Coordinates of N, CA and C in Angstrom, one line a residue:
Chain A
X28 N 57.9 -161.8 -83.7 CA 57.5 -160.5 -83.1 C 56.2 -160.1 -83.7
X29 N 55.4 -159.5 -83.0 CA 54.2 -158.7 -83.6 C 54.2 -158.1 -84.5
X30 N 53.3 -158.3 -85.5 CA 53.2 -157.6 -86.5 C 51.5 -156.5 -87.2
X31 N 51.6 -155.5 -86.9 CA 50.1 -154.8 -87.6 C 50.4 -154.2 -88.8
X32 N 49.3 -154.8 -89.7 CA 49.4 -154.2 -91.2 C 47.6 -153.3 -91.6
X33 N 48.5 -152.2 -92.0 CA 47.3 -151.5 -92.1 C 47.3 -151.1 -94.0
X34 N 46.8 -152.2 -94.8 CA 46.6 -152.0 -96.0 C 46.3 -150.9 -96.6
X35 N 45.3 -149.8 -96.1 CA 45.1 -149.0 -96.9 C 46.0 -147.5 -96.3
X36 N 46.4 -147.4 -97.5 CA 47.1 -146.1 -97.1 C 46.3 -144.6 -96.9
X37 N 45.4 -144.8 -97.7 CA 44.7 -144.0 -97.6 C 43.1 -144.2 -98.2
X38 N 42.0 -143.1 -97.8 CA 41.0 -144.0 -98.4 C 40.0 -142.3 -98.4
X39 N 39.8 -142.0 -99.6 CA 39.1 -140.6 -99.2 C 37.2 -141.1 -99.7
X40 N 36.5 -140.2 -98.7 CA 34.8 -140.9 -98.9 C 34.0 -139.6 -99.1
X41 N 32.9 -139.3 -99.1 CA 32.2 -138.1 -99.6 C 31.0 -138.4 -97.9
X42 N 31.0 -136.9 -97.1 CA 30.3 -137.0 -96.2 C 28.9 -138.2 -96.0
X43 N 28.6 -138.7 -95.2 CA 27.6 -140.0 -94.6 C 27.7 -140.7 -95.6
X44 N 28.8 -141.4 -96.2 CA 29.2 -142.6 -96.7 C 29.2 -143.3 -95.4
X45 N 29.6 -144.7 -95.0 CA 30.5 -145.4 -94.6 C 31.5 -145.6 -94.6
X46 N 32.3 -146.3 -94.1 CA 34.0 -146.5 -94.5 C 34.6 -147.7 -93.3
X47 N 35.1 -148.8 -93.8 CA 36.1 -149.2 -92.9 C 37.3 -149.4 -93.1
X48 N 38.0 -149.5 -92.3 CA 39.5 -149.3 -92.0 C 40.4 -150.6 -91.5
X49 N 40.8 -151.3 -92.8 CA 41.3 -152.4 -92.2 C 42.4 -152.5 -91.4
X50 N 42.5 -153.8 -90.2 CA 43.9 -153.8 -89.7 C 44.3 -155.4 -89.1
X51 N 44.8 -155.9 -89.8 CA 45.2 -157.6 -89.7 C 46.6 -157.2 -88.5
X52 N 46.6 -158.3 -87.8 CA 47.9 -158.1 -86.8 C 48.3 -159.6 -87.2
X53 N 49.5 -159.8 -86.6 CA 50.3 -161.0 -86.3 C 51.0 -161.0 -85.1
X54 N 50.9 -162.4 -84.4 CA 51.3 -162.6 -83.2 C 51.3 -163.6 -82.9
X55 N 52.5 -164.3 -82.0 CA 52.4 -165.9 -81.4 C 52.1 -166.1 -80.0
X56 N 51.1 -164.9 -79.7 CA 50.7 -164.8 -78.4 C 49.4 -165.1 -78.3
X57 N 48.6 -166.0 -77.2 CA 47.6 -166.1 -76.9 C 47.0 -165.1 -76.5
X58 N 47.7 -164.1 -75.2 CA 46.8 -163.1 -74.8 C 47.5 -161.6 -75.7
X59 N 46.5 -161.0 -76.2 CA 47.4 -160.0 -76.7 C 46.1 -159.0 -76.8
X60 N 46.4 -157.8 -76.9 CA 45.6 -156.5 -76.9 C 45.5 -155.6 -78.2
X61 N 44.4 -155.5 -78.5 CA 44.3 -154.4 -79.9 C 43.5 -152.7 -79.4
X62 N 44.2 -152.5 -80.5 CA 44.0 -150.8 -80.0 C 43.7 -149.9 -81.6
X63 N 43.1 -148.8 -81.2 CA 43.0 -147.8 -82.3 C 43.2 -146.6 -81.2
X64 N 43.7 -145.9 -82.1 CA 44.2 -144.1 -82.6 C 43.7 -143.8 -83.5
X65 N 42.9 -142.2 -82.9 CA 43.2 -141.3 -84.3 C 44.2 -140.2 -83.7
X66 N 44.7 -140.1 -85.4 CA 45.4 -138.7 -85.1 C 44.5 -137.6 -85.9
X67 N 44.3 -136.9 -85.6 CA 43.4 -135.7 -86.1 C 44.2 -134.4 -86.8
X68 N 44.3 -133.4 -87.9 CA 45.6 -133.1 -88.5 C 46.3 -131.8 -87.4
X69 N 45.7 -131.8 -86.1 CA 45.9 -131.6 -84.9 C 47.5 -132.0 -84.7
X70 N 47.5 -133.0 -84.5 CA 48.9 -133.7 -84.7 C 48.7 -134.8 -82.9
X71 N 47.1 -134.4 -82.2 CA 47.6 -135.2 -81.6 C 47.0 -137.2 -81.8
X72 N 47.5 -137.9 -80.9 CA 46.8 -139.3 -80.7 C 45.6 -139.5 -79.7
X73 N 44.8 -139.8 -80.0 CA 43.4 -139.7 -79.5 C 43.2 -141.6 -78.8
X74 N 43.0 -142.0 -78.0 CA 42.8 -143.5 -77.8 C 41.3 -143.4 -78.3
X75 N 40.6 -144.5 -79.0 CA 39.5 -145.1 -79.3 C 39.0 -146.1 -78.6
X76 N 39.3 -147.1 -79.0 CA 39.0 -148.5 -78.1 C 40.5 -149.1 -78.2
X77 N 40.3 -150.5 -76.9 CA 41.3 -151.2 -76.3 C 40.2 -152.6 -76.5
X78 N 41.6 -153.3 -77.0 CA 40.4 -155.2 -76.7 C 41.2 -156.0 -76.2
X79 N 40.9 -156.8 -75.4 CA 41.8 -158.3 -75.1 C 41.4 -159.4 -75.9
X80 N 42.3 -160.2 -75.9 CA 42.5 -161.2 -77.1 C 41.1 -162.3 -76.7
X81 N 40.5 -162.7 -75.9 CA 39.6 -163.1 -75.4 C 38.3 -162.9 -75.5
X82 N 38.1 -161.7 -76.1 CA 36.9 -160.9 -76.2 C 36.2 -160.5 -77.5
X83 N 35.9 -161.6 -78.4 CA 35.6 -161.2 -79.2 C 34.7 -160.4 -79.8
X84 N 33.5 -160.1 -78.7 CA 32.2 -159.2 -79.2 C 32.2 -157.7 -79.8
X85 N 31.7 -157.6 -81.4 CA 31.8 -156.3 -81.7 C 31.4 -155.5 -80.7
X86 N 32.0 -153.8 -81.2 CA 31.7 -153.2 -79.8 C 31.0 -152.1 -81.0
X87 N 29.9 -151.2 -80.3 CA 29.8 -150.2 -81.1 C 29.7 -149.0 -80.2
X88 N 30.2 -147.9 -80.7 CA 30.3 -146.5 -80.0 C 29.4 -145.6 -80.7
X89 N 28.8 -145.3 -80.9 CA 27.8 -143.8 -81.5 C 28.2 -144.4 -82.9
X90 N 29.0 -144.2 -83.9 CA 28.6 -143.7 -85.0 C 30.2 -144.8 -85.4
X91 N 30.9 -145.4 -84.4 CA 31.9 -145.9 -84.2 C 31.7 -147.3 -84.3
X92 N 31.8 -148.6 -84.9 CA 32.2 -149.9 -84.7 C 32.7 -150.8 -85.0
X93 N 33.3 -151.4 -84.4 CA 34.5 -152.8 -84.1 C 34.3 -153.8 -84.7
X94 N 34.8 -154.6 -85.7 CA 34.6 -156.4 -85.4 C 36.0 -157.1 -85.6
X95 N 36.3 -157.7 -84.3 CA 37.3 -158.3 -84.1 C 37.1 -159.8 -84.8
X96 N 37.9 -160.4 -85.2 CA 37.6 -161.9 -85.5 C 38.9 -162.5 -85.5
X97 N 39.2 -163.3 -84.7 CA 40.1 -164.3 -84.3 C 40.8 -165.4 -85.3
X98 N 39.6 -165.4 -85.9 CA 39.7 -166.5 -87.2 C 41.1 -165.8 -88.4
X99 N 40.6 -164.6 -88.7 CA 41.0 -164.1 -89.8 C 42.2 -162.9 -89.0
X100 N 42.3 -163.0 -87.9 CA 43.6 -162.1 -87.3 C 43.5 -160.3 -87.6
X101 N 41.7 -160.4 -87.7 CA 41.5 -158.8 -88.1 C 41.0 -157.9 -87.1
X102 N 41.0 -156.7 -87.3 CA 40.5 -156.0 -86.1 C 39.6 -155.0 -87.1
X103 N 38.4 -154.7 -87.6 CA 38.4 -153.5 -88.5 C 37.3 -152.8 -87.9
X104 N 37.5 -151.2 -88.6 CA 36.9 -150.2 -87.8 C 36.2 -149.8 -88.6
X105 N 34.9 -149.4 -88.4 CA 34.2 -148.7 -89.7 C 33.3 -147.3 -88.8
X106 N 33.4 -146.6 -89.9 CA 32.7 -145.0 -89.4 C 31.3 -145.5 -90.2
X107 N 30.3 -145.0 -89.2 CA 29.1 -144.8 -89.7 C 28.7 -143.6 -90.0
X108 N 28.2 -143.4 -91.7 CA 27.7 -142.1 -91.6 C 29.0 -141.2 -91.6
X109 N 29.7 -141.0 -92.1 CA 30.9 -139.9 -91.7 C 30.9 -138.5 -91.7
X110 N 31.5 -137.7 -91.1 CA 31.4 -136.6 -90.8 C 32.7 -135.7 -91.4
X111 N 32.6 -134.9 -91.7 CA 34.6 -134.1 -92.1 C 35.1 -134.3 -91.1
X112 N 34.4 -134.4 -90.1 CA 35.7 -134.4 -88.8 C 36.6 -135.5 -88.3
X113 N 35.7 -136.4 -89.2 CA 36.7 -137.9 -88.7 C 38.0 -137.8 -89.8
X114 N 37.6 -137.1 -90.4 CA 38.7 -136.2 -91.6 C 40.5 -136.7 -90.0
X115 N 41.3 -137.9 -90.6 CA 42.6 -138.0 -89.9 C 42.8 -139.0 -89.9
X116 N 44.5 -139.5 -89.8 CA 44.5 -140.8 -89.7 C 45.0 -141.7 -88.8
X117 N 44.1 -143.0 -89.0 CA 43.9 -143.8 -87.6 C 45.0 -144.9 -87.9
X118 N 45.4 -145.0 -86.2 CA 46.3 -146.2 -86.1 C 45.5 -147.3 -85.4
X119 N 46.4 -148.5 -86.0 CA 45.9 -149.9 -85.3 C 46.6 -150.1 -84.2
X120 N 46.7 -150.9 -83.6 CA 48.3 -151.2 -82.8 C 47.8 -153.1 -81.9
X121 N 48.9 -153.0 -81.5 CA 49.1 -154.7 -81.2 C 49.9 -154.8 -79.8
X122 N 49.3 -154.7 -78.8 CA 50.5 -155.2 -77.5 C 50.1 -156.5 -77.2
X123 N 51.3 -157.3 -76.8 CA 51.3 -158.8 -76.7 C 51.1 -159.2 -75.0
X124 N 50.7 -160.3 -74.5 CA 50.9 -160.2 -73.1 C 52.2 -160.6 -72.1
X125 N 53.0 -160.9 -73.1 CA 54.6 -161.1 -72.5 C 54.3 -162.7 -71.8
X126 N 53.6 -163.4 -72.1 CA 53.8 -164.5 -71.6 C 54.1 -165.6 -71.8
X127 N 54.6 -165.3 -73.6 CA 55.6 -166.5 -74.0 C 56.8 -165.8 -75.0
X128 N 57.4 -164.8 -73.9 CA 58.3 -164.4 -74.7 C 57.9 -162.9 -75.4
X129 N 56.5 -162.7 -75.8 CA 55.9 -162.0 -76.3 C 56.2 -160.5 -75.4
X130 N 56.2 -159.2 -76.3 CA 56.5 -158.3 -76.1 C 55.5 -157.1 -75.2
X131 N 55.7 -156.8 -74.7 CA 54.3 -155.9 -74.1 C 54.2 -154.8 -75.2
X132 N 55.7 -154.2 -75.7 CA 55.2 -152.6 -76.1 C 54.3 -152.9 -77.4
X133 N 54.0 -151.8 -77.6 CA 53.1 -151.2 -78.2 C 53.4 -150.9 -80.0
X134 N 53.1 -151.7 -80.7 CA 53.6 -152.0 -82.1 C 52.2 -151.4 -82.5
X135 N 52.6 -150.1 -83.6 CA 51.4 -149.4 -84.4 C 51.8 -150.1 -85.6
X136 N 50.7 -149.8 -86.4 CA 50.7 -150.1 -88.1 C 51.0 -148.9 -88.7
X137 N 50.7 -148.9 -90.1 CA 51.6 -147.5 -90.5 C 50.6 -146.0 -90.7
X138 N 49.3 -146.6 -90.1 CA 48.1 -145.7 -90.5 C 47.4 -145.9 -91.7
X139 N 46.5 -144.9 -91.7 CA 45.4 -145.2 -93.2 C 44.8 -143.4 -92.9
X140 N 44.8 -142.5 -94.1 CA 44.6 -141.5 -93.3 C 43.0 -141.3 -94.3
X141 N 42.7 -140.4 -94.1 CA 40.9 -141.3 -93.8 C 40.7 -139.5 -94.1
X142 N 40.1 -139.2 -95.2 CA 39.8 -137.7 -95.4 C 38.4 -138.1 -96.1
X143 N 37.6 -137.4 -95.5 CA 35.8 -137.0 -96.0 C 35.7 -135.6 -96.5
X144 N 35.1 -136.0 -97.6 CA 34.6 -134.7 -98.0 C 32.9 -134.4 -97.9
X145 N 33.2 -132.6 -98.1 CA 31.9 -132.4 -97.9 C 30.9 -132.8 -99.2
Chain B
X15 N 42.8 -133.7 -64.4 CA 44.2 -133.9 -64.4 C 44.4 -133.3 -65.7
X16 N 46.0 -132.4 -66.0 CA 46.2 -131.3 -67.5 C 46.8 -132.5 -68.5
X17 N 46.4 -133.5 -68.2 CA 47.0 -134.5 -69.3 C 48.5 -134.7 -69.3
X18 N 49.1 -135.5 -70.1 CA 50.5 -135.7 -70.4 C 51.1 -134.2 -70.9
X19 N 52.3 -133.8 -70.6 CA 52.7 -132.5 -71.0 C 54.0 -132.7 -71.3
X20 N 54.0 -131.9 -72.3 CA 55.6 -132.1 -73.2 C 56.0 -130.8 -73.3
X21 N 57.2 -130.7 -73.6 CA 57.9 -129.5 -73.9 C 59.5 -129.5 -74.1
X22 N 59.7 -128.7 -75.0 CA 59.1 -127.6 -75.7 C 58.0 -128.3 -76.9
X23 N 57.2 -127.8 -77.7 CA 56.2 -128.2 -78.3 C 57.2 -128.3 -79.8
X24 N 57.8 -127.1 -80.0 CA 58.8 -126.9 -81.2 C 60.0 -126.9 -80.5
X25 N 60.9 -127.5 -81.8 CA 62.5 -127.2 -81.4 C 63.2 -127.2 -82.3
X26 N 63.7 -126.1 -82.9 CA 64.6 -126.0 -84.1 C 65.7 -125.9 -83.8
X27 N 66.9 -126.9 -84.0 CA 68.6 -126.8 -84.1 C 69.5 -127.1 -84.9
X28 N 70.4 -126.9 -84.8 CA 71.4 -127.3 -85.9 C 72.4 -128.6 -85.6
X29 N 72.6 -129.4 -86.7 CA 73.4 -130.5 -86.5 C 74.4 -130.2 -85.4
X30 N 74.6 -131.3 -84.6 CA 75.3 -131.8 -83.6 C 75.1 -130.3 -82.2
X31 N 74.2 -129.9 -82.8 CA 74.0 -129.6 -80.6 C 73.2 -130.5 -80.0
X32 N 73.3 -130.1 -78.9 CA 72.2 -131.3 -77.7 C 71.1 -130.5 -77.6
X33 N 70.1 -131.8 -78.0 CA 68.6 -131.5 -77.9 C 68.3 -132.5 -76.6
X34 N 66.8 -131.6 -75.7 CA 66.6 -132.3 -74.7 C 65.3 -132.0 -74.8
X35 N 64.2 -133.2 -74.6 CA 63.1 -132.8 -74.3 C 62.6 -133.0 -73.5
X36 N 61.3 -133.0 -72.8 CA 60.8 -133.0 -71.6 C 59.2 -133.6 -71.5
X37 N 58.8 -134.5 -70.1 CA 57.6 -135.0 -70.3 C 57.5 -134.8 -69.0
X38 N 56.1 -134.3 -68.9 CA 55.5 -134.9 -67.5 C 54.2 -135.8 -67.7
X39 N 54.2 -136.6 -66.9 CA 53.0 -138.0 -67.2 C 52.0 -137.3 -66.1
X40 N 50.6 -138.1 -66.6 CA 49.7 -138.2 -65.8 C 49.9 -138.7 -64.3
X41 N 49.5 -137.8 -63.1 CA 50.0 -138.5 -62.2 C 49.3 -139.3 -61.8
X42 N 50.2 -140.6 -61.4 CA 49.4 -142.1 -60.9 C 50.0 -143.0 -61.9
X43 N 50.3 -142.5 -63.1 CA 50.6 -143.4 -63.8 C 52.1 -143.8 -63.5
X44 N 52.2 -145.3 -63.7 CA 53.5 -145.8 -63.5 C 54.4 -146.1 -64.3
X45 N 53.7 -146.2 -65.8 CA 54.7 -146.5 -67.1 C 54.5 -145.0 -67.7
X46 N 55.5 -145.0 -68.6 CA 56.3 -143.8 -69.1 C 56.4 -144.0 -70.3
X47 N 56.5 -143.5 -71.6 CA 56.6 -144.4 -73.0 C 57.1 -142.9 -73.9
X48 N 58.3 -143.3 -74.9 CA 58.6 -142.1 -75.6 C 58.6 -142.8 -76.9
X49 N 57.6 -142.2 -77.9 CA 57.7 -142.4 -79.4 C 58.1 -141.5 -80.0
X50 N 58.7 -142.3 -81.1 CA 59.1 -141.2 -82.4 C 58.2 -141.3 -83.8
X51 N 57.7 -140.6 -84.4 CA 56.8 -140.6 -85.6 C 57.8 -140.0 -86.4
X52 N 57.7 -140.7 -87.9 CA 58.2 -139.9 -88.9 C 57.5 -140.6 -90.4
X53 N 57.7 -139.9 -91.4 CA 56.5 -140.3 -92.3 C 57.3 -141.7 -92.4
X54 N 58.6 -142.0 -92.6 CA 59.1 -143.4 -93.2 C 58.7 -144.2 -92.6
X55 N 59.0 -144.3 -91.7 CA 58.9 -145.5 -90.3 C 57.7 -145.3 -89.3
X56 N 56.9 -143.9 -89.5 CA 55.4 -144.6 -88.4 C 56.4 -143.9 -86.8
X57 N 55.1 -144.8 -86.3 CA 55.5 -144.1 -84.7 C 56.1 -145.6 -84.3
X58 N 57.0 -145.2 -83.7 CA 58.3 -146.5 -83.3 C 58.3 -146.0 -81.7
X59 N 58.2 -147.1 -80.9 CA 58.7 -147.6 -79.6 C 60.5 -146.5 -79.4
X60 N 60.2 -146.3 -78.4 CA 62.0 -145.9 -78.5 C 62.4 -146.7 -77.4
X61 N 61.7 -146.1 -76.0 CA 62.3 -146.7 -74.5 C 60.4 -146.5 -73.5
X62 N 60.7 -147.3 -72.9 CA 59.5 -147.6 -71.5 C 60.1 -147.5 -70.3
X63 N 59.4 -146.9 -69.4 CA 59.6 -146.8 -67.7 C 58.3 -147.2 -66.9
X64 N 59.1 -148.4 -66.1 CA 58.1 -148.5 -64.9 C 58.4 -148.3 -63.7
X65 N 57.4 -147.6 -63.2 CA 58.4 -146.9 -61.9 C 59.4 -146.1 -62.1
X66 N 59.8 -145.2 -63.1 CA 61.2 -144.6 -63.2 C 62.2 -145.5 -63.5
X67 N 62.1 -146.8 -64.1 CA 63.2 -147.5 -64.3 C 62.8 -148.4 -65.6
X68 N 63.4 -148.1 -66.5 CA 64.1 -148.4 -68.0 C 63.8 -149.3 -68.0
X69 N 62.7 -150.4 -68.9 CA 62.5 -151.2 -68.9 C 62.6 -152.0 -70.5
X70 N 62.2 -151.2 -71.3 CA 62.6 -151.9 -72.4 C 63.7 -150.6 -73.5
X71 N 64.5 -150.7 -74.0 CA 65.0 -149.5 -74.5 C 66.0 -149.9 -76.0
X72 N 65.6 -151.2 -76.7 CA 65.8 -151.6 -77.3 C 65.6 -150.6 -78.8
X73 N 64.5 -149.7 -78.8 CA 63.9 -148.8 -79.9 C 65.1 -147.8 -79.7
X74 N 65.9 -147.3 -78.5 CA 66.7 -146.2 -78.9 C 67.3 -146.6 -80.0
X75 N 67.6 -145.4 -81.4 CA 68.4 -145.9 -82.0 C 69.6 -145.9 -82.1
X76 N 70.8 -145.1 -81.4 CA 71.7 -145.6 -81.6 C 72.2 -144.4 -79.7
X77 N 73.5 -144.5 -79.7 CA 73.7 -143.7 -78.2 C 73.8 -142.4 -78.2
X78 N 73.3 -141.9 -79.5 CA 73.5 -140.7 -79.0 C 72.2 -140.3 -78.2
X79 N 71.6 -141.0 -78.3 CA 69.6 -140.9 -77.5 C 70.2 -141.7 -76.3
X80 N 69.7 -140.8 -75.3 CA 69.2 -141.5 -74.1 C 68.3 -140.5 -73.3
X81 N 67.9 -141.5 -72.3 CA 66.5 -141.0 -71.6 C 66.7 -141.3 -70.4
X82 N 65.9 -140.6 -69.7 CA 65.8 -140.6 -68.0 C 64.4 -140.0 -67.6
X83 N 64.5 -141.1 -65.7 CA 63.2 -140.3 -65.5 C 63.6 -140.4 -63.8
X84 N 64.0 -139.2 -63.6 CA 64.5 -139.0 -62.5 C 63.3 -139.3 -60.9
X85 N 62.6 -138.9 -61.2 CA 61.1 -138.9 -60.4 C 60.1 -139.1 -61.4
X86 N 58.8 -139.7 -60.6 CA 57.5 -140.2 -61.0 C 56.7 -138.7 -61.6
X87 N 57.4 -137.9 -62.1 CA 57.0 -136.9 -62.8 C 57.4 -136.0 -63.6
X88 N 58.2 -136.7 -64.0 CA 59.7 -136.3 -64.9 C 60.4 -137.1 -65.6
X89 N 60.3 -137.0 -67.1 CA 61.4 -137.6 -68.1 C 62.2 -136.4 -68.9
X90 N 63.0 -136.8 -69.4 CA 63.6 -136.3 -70.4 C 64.3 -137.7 -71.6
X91 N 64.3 -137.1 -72.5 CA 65.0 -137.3 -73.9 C 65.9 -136.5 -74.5
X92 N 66.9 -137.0 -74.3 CA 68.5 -136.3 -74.7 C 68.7 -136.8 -75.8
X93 N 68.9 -135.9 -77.3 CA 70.0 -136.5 -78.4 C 71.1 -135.7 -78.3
X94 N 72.4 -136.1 -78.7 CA 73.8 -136.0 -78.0 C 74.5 -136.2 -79.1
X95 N 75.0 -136.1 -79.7 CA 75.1 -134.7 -80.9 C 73.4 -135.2 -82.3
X96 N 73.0 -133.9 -82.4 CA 72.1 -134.1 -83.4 C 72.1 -134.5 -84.4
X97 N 71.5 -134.9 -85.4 CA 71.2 -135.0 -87.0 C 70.5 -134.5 -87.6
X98 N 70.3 -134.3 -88.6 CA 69.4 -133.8 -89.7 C 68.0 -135.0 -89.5
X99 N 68.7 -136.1 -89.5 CA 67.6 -137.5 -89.9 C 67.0 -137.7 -88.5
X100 N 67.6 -137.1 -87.5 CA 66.5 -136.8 -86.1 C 64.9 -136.4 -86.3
X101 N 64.8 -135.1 -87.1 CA 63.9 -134.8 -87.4 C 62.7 -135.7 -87.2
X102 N 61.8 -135.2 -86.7 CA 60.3 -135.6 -86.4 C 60.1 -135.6 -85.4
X103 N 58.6 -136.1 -85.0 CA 57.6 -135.8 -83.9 C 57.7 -136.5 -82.8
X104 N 58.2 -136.3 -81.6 CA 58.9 -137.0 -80.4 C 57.3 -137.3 -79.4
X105 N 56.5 -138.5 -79.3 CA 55.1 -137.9 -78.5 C 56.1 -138.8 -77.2
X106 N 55.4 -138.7 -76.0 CA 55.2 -138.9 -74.8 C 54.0 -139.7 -74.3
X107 N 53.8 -140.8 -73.5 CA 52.5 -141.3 -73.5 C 52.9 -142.1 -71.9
X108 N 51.9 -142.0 -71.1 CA 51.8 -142.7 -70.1 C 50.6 -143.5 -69.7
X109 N 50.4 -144.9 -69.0 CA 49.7 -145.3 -68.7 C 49.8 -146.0 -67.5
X110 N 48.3 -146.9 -66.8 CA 48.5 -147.4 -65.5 C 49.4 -149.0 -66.0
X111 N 49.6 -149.2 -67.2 CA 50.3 -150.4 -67.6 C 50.7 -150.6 -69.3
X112 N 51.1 -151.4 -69.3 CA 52.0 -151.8 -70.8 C 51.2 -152.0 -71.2
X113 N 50.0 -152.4 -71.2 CA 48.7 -153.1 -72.2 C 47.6 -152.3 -72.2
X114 N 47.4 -151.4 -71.2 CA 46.7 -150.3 -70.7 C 46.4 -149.4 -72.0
X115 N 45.4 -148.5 -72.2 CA 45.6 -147.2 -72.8 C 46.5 -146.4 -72.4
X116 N 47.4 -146.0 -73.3 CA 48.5 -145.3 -73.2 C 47.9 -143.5 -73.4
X117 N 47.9 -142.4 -72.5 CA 47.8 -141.6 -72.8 C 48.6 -140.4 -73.7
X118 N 48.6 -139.8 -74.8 CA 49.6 -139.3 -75.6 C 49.6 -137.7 -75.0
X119 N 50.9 -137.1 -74.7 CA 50.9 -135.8 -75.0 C 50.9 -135.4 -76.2
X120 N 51.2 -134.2 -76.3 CA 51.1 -132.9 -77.9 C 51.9 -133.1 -78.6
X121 N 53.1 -133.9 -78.3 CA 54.5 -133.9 -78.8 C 55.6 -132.6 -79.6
X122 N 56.5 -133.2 -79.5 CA 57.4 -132.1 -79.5 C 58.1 -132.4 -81.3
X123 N 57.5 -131.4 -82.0 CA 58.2 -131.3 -83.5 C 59.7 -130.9 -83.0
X124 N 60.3 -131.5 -83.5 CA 61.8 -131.6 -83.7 C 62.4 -131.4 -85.6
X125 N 63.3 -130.0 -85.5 CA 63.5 -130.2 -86.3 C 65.3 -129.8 -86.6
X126 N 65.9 -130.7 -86.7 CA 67.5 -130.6 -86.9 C 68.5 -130.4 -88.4
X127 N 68.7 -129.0 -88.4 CA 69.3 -128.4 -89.8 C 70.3 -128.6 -90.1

C-alpha cells in the first residue's frame, strides 16, 4: 500500500529565510501522482501542485519550488524567502495509478506545520 | 463556480444522536471524496463516488457511518448513533478524477459530547 512520510512535524523559520519541507512516499506503482496542500489556520485545503510519476522536472511557482527525484522516492517543497503568511501546515499526498493493483485514493502524510515569524 | 460547499460548517451533539452532513460538489465534477481529519490520524480517506456510485468505502470506519449521493449534486454523511471519538473535521472534495486535483470544501467541525 502507499505510503507518505512527512518527517518534520513541525519546523518554525524567522521571515525571508528559506525552508524546505520534506516528503518521501512509498509505492509499488509505476505510475503514481504526488500532490501538496496547504492548510492555512483558516482550516481550509488549498491544492498547490499535482505531478505524474513520469515527470521529473523541478517546477517553480513565484516564490514556490518542487524537486521531485525518483531515485530517492522524495518529493520536497521549499519556500523561498518566506512570508507570515505561508505561516500553515502543508500536506504531501500519494495517489497510485491502479494499475497493478495499486490504489487511486488519495493517501496524505501527517503534515509539517510551517510557522514564520516576523 | 461557489466551489465545494458543505454544511452545516459546525455541529455540536450529544452521544448517540444522528448526525448528518451535507456536500454539494463542483458541478461537472464526477468523483465525490469525504475525509476525516483528526490530530491522531491525519486526514483519512473514508468513502469515493463516481458518478454517484460508491466506489471505494473501505475508510468507513465502522456501520454506524454511511454515505450517499443521491444525484450528481448531493451527498451526505450519516453517523448512526454518535461518539465522543467521532469528533473532528469532516472535509468534502471533488474532482474531474481520482488522480486529479481534488477540490476541498470548508468542512464541517463536528463535535460529539
Amino acid at each position: 500500500a502507499q505510503k507518505v512520510t512527512q518527517a518534520q512535524t513541525e519546523i518554525s523559520v524567522v521571515e525571508k529565510e528559506d525552508v524546505t519541507l520534506d516528503c518521501v512516499y512509498e509505492t509499488r506503482d509505476t505510475t503514481y501522482y504526488l500532490f501538496w496542500y496547504k492548510q492555512p489556520p483558516s482550516g481550509e485545503l488549498v491544492f498547490l501542485i499535482r505531478r505524474n510519476s513520469f515527470d521529473e522536472q523541478n517546477e517553480i511557482s513565484g516564490r514556490y519550488s518542487w524537486n521531485f527525484q525518483k531515485s530517492t522516492s522524495s518529493f520536497n517543497f521549499t519556500i523561498t524567502a518566506s512570508q507570515v503568511v505561508d505561516s500553515a501546515v502543508y500536506f504531501c499526498a500519494l495517489s497510485e495509478g491502479g494499475r497493478r493493483g495499486g490504489s487511486e485514493k488519495l493517501v496524505f502524510g501527517k503534515g509539517t506545520k510551517l510557522t514564520v515569524n516576523p | 463556480d461557489a466551489g465545494v460547499i458543505q454544511s452545516p460548517r459546525h455541529e455540536v451533539t450529544e452521544m448517540g444522536q444522528e448526525v448528518t452532513l451535507r456536500c454539494k460538489p463542483i458541478s461537472g465534477h464526477d468523483y465525490l471524496f469525504w475525509y476525516r481529519q483528526t490530530m491522531m490520524r491525519g486526514l483519512e480517506l473514508l468513502i469515493y463516488f463516481n458518478n454517484n456510485v460508491p466506489i471505494d468505502d473501505s475508510g468507513m470506519p465502522e456501520d454506524r457511518f454511511s454515505a450517499k449521493m443521491p444525484n450528481a449534486s448531493f451527498s451526505t454523511l450519516k453517523i448512526q448513533p454518535s461518539e465522543p471519538r467521532d469528533s473532528a473535521v469532516y472535509f468534502c472534495a471533488s474532482s474531474f478524477s481520482p488522480t486529479g486535483e481534488q477540490f476541498f470544501g470548508p468542512g464541517t467541525r463536528l463535535t460529539v459530547l
